[in-house]
PDB file of C-alpha atoms in Angstrom:
ATOM      1  CA  MET A1493       7.889 -86.904 -58.116  1.00 48.00           C
ATOM      2  CA  LEU A1494       9.672 -83.635 -57.798  1.00 53.00           C
ATOM      3  CA  PHE A1495       7.267 -81.628 -55.535  1.00 53.00           C
ATOM      4  CA  LYS A1496       5.633 -84.344 -53.486  1.00 54.00           C
ATOM      5  CA  ASN A1497       4.792 -83.383 -49.862  1.00 53.00           C
ATOM      6  CA  PRO A1498       6.431 -85.508 -47.208  1.00 53.00           C
ATOM      7  CA  VAL A1499       3.832 -87.922 -45.885  1.00 51.00           C
ATOM      8  CA  LYS A1500       3.880 -90.310 -42.977  1.00 52.00           C
ATOM      9  CA  LYS A1501       1.591 -93.119 -41.989  1.00 50.00           C
ATOM     10  CA  THR A1502      -0.148 -93.078 -38.636  1.00 50.00           C
ATOM     11  CA  GLU A1503      -0.090 -96.064 -36.341  1.00 55.00           C
ATOM     12  CA  ASP A1504      -3.905 -96.170 -35.953  1.00 53.00           C
ATOM     13  CA  ALA A1505      -4.859 -95.980 -39.571  1.00 52.00           C
ATOM     14  CA  GLU A1506      -3.476 -96.723 -42.955  1.00 57.00           C
ATOM     15  CA  GLU A1507      -4.063 -93.159 -44.217  1.00 64.00           C
ATOM     16  CA  GLU A1508      -1.462 -90.717 -45.380  1.00 70.00           C
ATOM     17  CA  VAL A1509      -1.105 -87.562 -43.253  1.00 68.00           C
ATOM     18  CA  ASP A1510       0.913 -84.427 -43.926  1.00 70.00           C
ATOM     19  CA  GLU A1511       3.596 -83.842 -41.240  1.00 72.00           C
ATOM     20  CA  ASN A1512       2.245 -80.247 -40.706  1.00 71.00           C
ATOM     21  CA  TYR A1513      -1.197 -81.606 -39.854  1.00 68.00           C
ATOM     22  CA  ASP A1514      -2.605 -80.385 -36.515  1.00 67.00           C
ATOM     23  CA  PRO A1515      -5.687 -82.384 -35.478  1.00 64.00           C
ATOM     24  CA  GLN A1516      -6.875 -79.678 -33.000  1.00 62.00           C
ATOM     25  CA  ALA A1517      -6.856 -76.953 -35.677  1.00 61.00           C
ATOM     26  CA  GLU A1518      -9.495 -78.839 -37.638  1.00 56.00           C
ATOM     27  CA  VAL A1519     -12.025 -79.129 -34.794  1.00 58.00           C
ATOM     28  CA  VAL A1520     -15.222 -77.294 -35.781  1.00 59.00           C
ATOM     29  CA  ASP A1521     -18.032 -76.319 -33.440  1.00 60.00           C
ATOM     30  CA  TRP A1522     -21.204 -77.012 -35.432  1.00 61.00           C
ATOM     31  CA  SER A1523     -23.550 -75.482 -32.856  1.00 67.00           C
ATOM     32  CA  GLY A1524     -23.734 -72.308 -34.966  1.00 64.00           C
ATOM     33  CA  GLN A1525     -22.432 -70.050 -32.237  1.00 67.00           C
ATOM     34  CA  LYS A1526     -19.171 -68.260 -32.775  1.00 66.00           C
ATOM     35  CA  LYS A1527     -17.023 -67.967 -29.696  1.00 68.00           C
ATOM     36  CA  LEU A1528     -14.612 -65.102 -29.268  1.00 67.00           C
ATOM     37  CA  ASN A1529     -12.297 -64.692 -26.352  1.00 74.00           C
ATOM     38  CA  LEU A1530     -12.402 -60.979 -25.589  1.00 69.00           C
ATOM     39  CA  PRO A1531     -10.677 -59.434 -22.617  1.00 77.00           C
ATOM     40  CA  GLU A1532     -12.945 -58.638 -19.693  1.00 81.00           C
ATOM     41  CA  GLY A1533     -13.059 -55.022 -18.624  1.00 78.00           C
ATOM     42  CA  PRO A1534     -15.241 -51.977 -18.203  1.00 79.00           C
ATOM     43  CA  LEU A1535     -16.780 -50.530 -21.339  1.00 76.00           C
ATOM     44  CA  ALA A1536     -16.587 -46.734 -21.533  1.00 77.00           C
ATOM     45  CA  THR A1537     -19.963 -45.301 -22.568  1.00 79.00           C
ATOM     46  CA  GLY A1538     -19.437 -41.619 -21.831  1.00 78.00           C
ATOM     47  CA  GLU A1539     -21.987 -41.846 -19.027  1.00 83.00           C
ATOM     48  CA  GLU A1540     -19.506 -42.551 -16.224  1.00 84.00           C
ATOM     49  CA  ASP A1541     -19.583 -39.001 -14.837  1.00 89.00           C
ATOM     50  CA  GLN A1542     -23.355 -38.648 -15.287  1.00 90.00           C
ATOM     51  CA  GLU A1543     -26.121 -39.288 -12.780  1.00 93.00           C
ATOM     52  CA  THR A1544     -29.496 -40.426 -14.150  1.00 94.00           C
ATOM     53  CA  ILE A1545     -32.282 -38.247 -12.741  1.00 94.00           C
ATOM     54  CA  ALA A1546     -35.233 -39.775 -14.587  1.00 95.00           C
ATOM     55  CA  THR A1547     -35.869 -42.470 -17.200  1.00 96.00           C
ATOM     56  CA  PHE A1548     -38.778 -42.720 -19.646  1.00 96.00           C
ATOM     57  CA  ARG A1549     -39.646 -45.453 -22.130  1.00 96.00           C
ATOM     58  CA  THR A1550     -39.876 -43.515 -25.400  1.00 96.00           C
ATOM     59  CA  LYS A1551     -40.194 -43.780 -29.148  1.00 97.00           C
ATOM     60  CA  LEU A1552     -38.245 -40.878 -30.647  1.00 97.00           C
ATOM     61  CA  TYR A1553     -39.001 -39.185 -33.970  1.00 96.00           C
ATOM     62  CA  ARG A1554     -37.112 -36.565 -35.972  1.00 96.00           C
ATOM     63  CA  TRP A1555     -38.637 -34.104 -38.434  1.00 94.00           C
ATOM     64  CA  ALA A1556     -36.872 -34.685 -41.764  1.00 93.00           C
ATOM     65  CA  GLN A1557     -37.930 -34.215 -45.382  1.00 91.00           C
ATOM     66  CA  SER A1558     -41.321 -32.759 -44.375  1.00 93.00           C
ATOM     67  CA  GLN A1559     -42.379 -35.757 -42.289  1.00 95.00           C
ATOM     68  CA  TRP A1560     -41.782 -37.459 -38.946  1.00 95.00           C
ATOM     69  CA  LYS A1561     -39.241 -40.273 -39.200  1.00 95.00           C
ATOM     70  CA  GLU A1562     -38.654 -42.780 -36.431  1.00 95.00           C
ATOM     71  CA  ARG A1563     -35.245 -42.339 -34.855  1.00 94.00           C
ATOM     72  CA  GLY A1564     -35.371 -45.163 -32.322  1.00 94.00           C
ATOM     73  CA  VAL A1565     -37.011 -46.798 -29.332  1.00 96.00           C
ATOM     74  CA  GLY A1566     -35.377 -46.961 -25.926  1.00 96.00           C
ATOM     75  CA  ASP A1567     -34.992 -45.456 -22.475  1.00 96.00           C
ATOM     76  CA  LEU A1568     -34.824 -41.656 -22.651  1.00 96.00           C
ATOM     77  CA  LYS A1569     -32.679 -40.505 -19.725  1.00 96.00           C
ATOM     78  CA  LEU A1570     -32.296 -37.118 -18.103  1.00 96.00           C
ATOM     79  CA  GLN A1571     -28.681 -37.148 -16.921  1.00 95.00           C
ATOM     80  CA  GLN A1572     -26.912 -34.633 -14.705  1.00 95.00           C
ATOM     81  CA  ASN A1573     -23.165 -34.094 -15.015  1.00 93.00           C
ATOM     82  CA  LYS A1574     -21.518 -34.653 -11.615  1.00 92.00           C
ATOM     83  CA  GLN A1575     -19.004 -31.801 -12.091  1.00 91.00           C
ATOM     84  CA  ASN A1576     -20.910 -28.916 -13.686  1.00 91.00           C
ATOM     85  CA  LYS A1577     -24.460 -30.084 -12.716  1.00 92.00           C
ATOM     86  CA  ARG A1578     -25.858 -29.477 -16.232  1.00 94.00           C
ATOM     87  CA  ILE A1579     -28.674 -31.758 -17.354  1.00 95.00           C
ATOM     88  CA  ARG A1580     -28.896 -33.387 -20.762  1.00 95.00           C
ATOM     89  CA  ILE A1581     -31.121 -35.870 -22.543  1.00 96.00           C
ATOM     90  CA  LEU A1582     -29.665 -39.124 -23.801  1.00 95.00           C
ATOM     91  CA  LEU A1583     -31.504 -41.879 -25.650  1.00 96.00           C
ATOM     92  CA  ARG A1584     -29.881 -45.072 -26.917  1.00 94.00           C
ATOM     93  CA  GLN A1585     -31.648 -47.486 -29.226  1.00 95.00           C
ATOM     94  CA  ASP A1586     -32.559 -50.845 -27.772  1.00 93.00           C
ATOM     95  CA  LYS A1587     -30.351 -53.737 -28.914  1.00 90.00           C
ATOM     96  CA  THR A1588     -27.769 -51.642 -30.859  1.00 91.00           C
ATOM     97  CA  HIS A1589     -27.230 -49.029 -28.090  1.00 90.00           C
ATOM     98  CA  LYS A1590     -26.638 -46.386 -30.763  1.00 93.00           C
ATOM     99  CA  VAL A1591     -27.086 -42.838 -29.437  1.00 94.00           C
ATOM    100  CA  VAL A1592     -30.090 -41.266 -31.191  1.00 95.00           C
ATOM    101  CA  ALA A1593     -30.598 -38.230 -28.938  1.00 95.00           C
ATOM    102  CA  ASN A1594     -27.958 -36.304 -27.008  1.00 95.00           C
ATOM    103  CA  PHE A1595     -28.597 -32.666 -26.159  1.00 95.00           C
ATOM    104  CA  LEU A1596     -28.362 -30.157 -23.341  1.00 94.00           C
ATOM    105  CA  ILE A1597     -31.771 -28.980 -22.121  1.00 93.00           C
ATOM    106  CA  ALA A1598     -31.081 -25.270 -22.672  1.00 91.00           C
ATOM    107  CA  GLY A1599     -31.153 -22.463 -25.197  1.00 86.00           C
ATOM    108  CA  ASP A1600     -33.308 -19.507 -26.201  1.00 85.00           C
ATOM    109  CA  LYS A1601     -36.256 -20.635 -28.342  1.00 85.00           C
ATOM    110  CA  LEU A1602     -35.027 -24.213 -27.841  1.00 91.00           C
ATOM    111  CA  CYS A1603     -36.259 -27.023 -25.633  1.00 92.00           C
ATOM    112  CA  GLU A1604     -39.766 -25.609 -25.333  1.00 94.00           C
ATOM    113  CA  LEU A1605     -42.305 -28.417 -25.155  1.00 95.00           C
ATOM    114  CA  SER A1606     -45.443 -28.361 -27.303  1.00 95.00           C
ATOM    115  CA  ARG A1607     -48.085 -31.050 -27.554  1.00 95.00           C
ATOM    116  CA  MET A1608     -48.542 -32.948 -30.777  1.00 95.00           C
ATOM    117  CA  LYS A1609     -52.098 -32.367 -31.978  1.00 93.00           C
ATOM    118  CA  THR A1610     -52.519 -35.854 -33.441  1.00 93.00           C
ATOM    119  CA  ASN A1611     -51.309 -37.823 -30.404  1.00 94.00           C
ATOM    120  CA  GLU A1612     -52.041 -37.088 -26.744  1.00 94.00           C
ATOM    121  CA  LYS A1613     -48.889 -38.849 -25.436  1.00 96.00           C
ATOM    122  CA  THR A1614     -46.328 -37.051 -27.637  1.00 96.00           C
ATOM    123  CA  TRP A1615     -44.215 -33.951 -26.940  1.00 96.00           C
ATOM    124  CA  ILE A1616     -42.412 -31.919 -29.631  1.00 96.00           C
ATOM    125  CA  TRP A1617     -39.284 -29.807 -29.035  1.00 96.00           C
ATOM    126  CA  ASP A1618     -36.432 -28.122 -30.921  1.00 96.00           C
ATOM    127  CA  CYS A1619     -32.865 -28.768 -29.820  1.00 95.00           C
ATOM    128  CA  VAL A1620     -29.228 -28.790 -30.866  1.00 95.00           C
ATOM    129  CA  ASP A1621     -28.566 -32.514 -31.026  1.00 95.00           C
ATOM    130  CA  TYR A1622     -25.081 -34.055 -30.842  1.00 94.00           C
ATOM    131  CA  SER A1623     -26.036 -37.696 -31.465  1.00 92.00           C
ATOM    132  CA  ASP A1624     -24.424 -37.742 -34.928  1.00 89.00           C
ATOM    133  CA  ASP A1625     -21.089 -36.424 -33.532  1.00 84.00           C
ATOM    134  CA  GLU A1626     -21.753 -32.874 -34.702  1.00 91.00           C
ATOM    135  CA  ALA A1627     -24.143 -30.177 -33.551  1.00 93.00           C
ATOM    136  CA  LYS A1628     -27.339 -30.122 -35.563  1.00 93.00           C
ATOM    137  CA  LEU A1629     -30.497 -28.077 -35.032  1.00 94.00           C
ATOM    138  CA  GLU A1630     -33.392 -30.549 -35.030  1.00 94.00           C
ATOM    139  CA  LYS A1631     -37.094 -30.819 -34.324  1.00 96.00           C
ATOM    140  CA  GLN A1632     -37.777 -33.984 -32.352  1.00 96.00           C
ATOM    141  CA  ALA A1633     -40.831 -35.689 -30.894  1.00 97.00           C
ATOM    142  CA  GLY A1634     -41.068 -38.230 -28.103  1.00 97.00           C
ATOM    143  CA  ARG A1635     -44.015 -40.596 -27.720  1.00 97.00           C
ATOM    144  CA  PHE A1636     -44.434 -41.945 -24.198  1.00 97.00           C
ATOM    145  CA  THR A1637     -46.036 -45.143 -22.920  1.00 95.00           C
ATOM    146  CA  SER A1638     -48.839 -43.535 -20.907  1.00 95.00           C
ATOM    147  CA  LYS A1639     -50.500 -40.221 -20.124  1.00 95.00           C
ATOM    148  CA  GLU A1640     -48.891 -40.303 -16.642  1.00 96.00           C
ATOM    149  CA  GLU A1641     -45.378 -40.693 -18.135  1.00 96.00           C
ATOM    150  CA  PHE A1642     -46.193 -37.934 -20.612  1.00 96.00           C
ATOM    151  CA  GLU A1643     -47.053 -35.536 -17.764  1.00 96.00           C
ATOM    152  CA  ARG A1644     -44.134 -36.652 -15.593  1.00 96.00           C
ATOM    153  CA  PHE A1645     -41.762 -35.979 -18.505  1.00 96.00           C
ATOM    154  CA  GLN A1646     -43.087 -32.426 -18.791  1.00 96.00           C
ATOM    155  CA  GLN A1647     -42.411 -31.773 -15.096  1.00 96.00           C
ATOM    156  CA  GLU A1648     -38.880 -33.246 -15.186  1.00 96.00           C
ATOM    157  CA  PHE A1649     -38.002 -31.553 -18.484  1.00 96.00           C
ATOM    158  CA  GLU A1650     -39.149 -28.090 -17.351  1.00 95.00           C
ATOM    159  CA  LYS A1651     -37.349 -28.481 -14.018  1.00 95.00           C
ATOM    160  CA  ALA A1652     -34.146 -29.446 -15.883  1.00 95.00           C
ATOM    161  CA  TYR A1653     -34.526 -26.477 -18.262  1.00 95.00           C
ATOM    162  CA  LYS A1654     -34.850 -24.105 -15.301  1.00 94.00           C
ATOM    163  CA  THR A1655     -31.833 -25.669 -13.547  1.00 93.00           C
ATOM    164  CA  ASN A1656     -29.653 -25.381 -16.664  1.00 93.00           C
ATOM    165  CA  LYS A1657     -30.751 -21.797 -17.283  1.00 92.00           C
ATOM    166  CA  GLU A1658     -29.764 -20.805 -13.721  1.00 92.00           C
ATOM    167  CA  LEU A1659     -26.424 -22.648 -13.963  1.00 90.00           C
ATOM    168  CA  LEU A1660     -25.500 -21.106 -17.301  1.00 88.00           C
ATOM    169  CA  SER A1661     -26.468 -17.567 -16.270  1.00 88.00           C
ATOM    170  CA  ALA A1662     -24.540 -17.923 -12.974  1.00 84.00           C
ATOM    171  CA  GLN A1663     -21.460 -19.097 -14.850  1.00 78.00           C
ATOM    172  CA  GLY A1664     -21.863 -16.266 -17.380  1.00 74.00           C
ATOM    173  CA  GLU A1665     -21.214 -18.613 -20.283  1.00 57.00           C
ATOM    174  CA  LYS A1666     -22.660 -18.326 -23.734  1.00 51.00           C
ATOM    175  CA  LYS A1667     -24.568 -21.484 -24.459  1.00 48.00           C
ATOM    176  CA  PRO A1668     -23.362 -23.447 -27.502  1.00 50.00           C
ATOM    177  CA  GLU A1669     -27.000 -23.990 -28.392  1.00 49.00           C
ATOM    178  CA  GLU A1670     -27.583 -20.254 -28.753  1.00 48.00           C
ATOM    179  CA  SER A1671     -24.947 -19.801 -31.425  1.00 48.00           C
ATOM    180  CA  LYS A1672     -26.073 -22.934 -33.272  1.00 49.00           C
ATOM    181  CA  ALA A1673     -29.718 -21.847 -33.067  1.00 46.00           C
ATOM    182  CA  GLN A1674     -28.826 -18.398 -34.400  1.00 47.00           C
ATOM    183  CA  GLU A1675     -26.897 -19.994 -37.278  1.00 50.00           C
ATOM    184  CA  GLY A1676     -29.870 -22.263 -38.007  1.00 49.00           C
ATOM    185  CA  GLU A1677     -32.272 -19.318 -37.993  1.00 48.00           C
ATOM    186  CA  LYS A1678     -30.006 -17.380 -40.379  1.00 47.00           C
ATOM    187  CA  LYS A1679     -29.864 -20.361 -42.748  1.00 47.00           C
ATOM    188  CA  GLU A1680     -33.664 -20.718 -42.657  1.00 49.00           C
ATOM    189  CA  GLU A1681     -34.111 -16.997 -43.349  1.00 49.00           C
ATOM    190  CA  SER A1682     -31.686 -17.099 -46.288  1.00 48.00           C
ATOM    191  CA  THR A1683     -33.418 -20.123 -47.828  1.00 44.00           C
ATOM    192  CA  GLU A1684     -36.815 -18.447 -47.407  1.00 45.00           C
ATOM    193  CA  LYS A1685     -35.496 -15.321 -49.173  1.00 44.00           C
ATOM    194  CA  LYS A1686     -34.104 -17.442 -52.021  1.00 44.00           C
ATOM    195  CA  GLU A1687     -37.437 -19.248 -52.398  1.00 43.00           C
ATOM    196  CA  GLU A1688     -39.314 -15.940 -52.501  1.00 44.00           C
ATOM    197  CA  ALA A1689     -37.048 -14.584 -55.247  1.00 42.00           C
TER     198      ALA A1689
END
């Protein structure tokens, strides 16, 4: 034949084997677990220069399309930046570790807690959230595991709001949340005017 592969016979068996055959390449682990050899090393999360002040087990909701939609379940953390001392909220989903809440506890008409009327362990607040990689004015709600955690969250949240307000006024900076909130209010006003017309 013209295109026949070169074949040799093994000493152990009377079978024909291609000379490019590698017996180790054909070994299959049938346990069902894939094994990857990844380099060991620290994983950067963006939390390296943050100090966790308080942690709360929380189910987070976001107001979207005229209803509350679950955003994720996980540990809601109040984290203080080690350099500028500002405090933010960060919540990552369990298992996937996706960031579902990431906002600075500051802003006029923002980050004011109000109780949800239908659930005694849930707080509602407005914030400029950065969890989707861009600033977005959102209404969020956090449901806590117990009445004690619910009350402890209020104390920690209000203390963090006061701290951030003092830091920002001392630094004389305009808060990014203020400009985003003002833009959001202008958009809401313009849509209301369009609906009225």
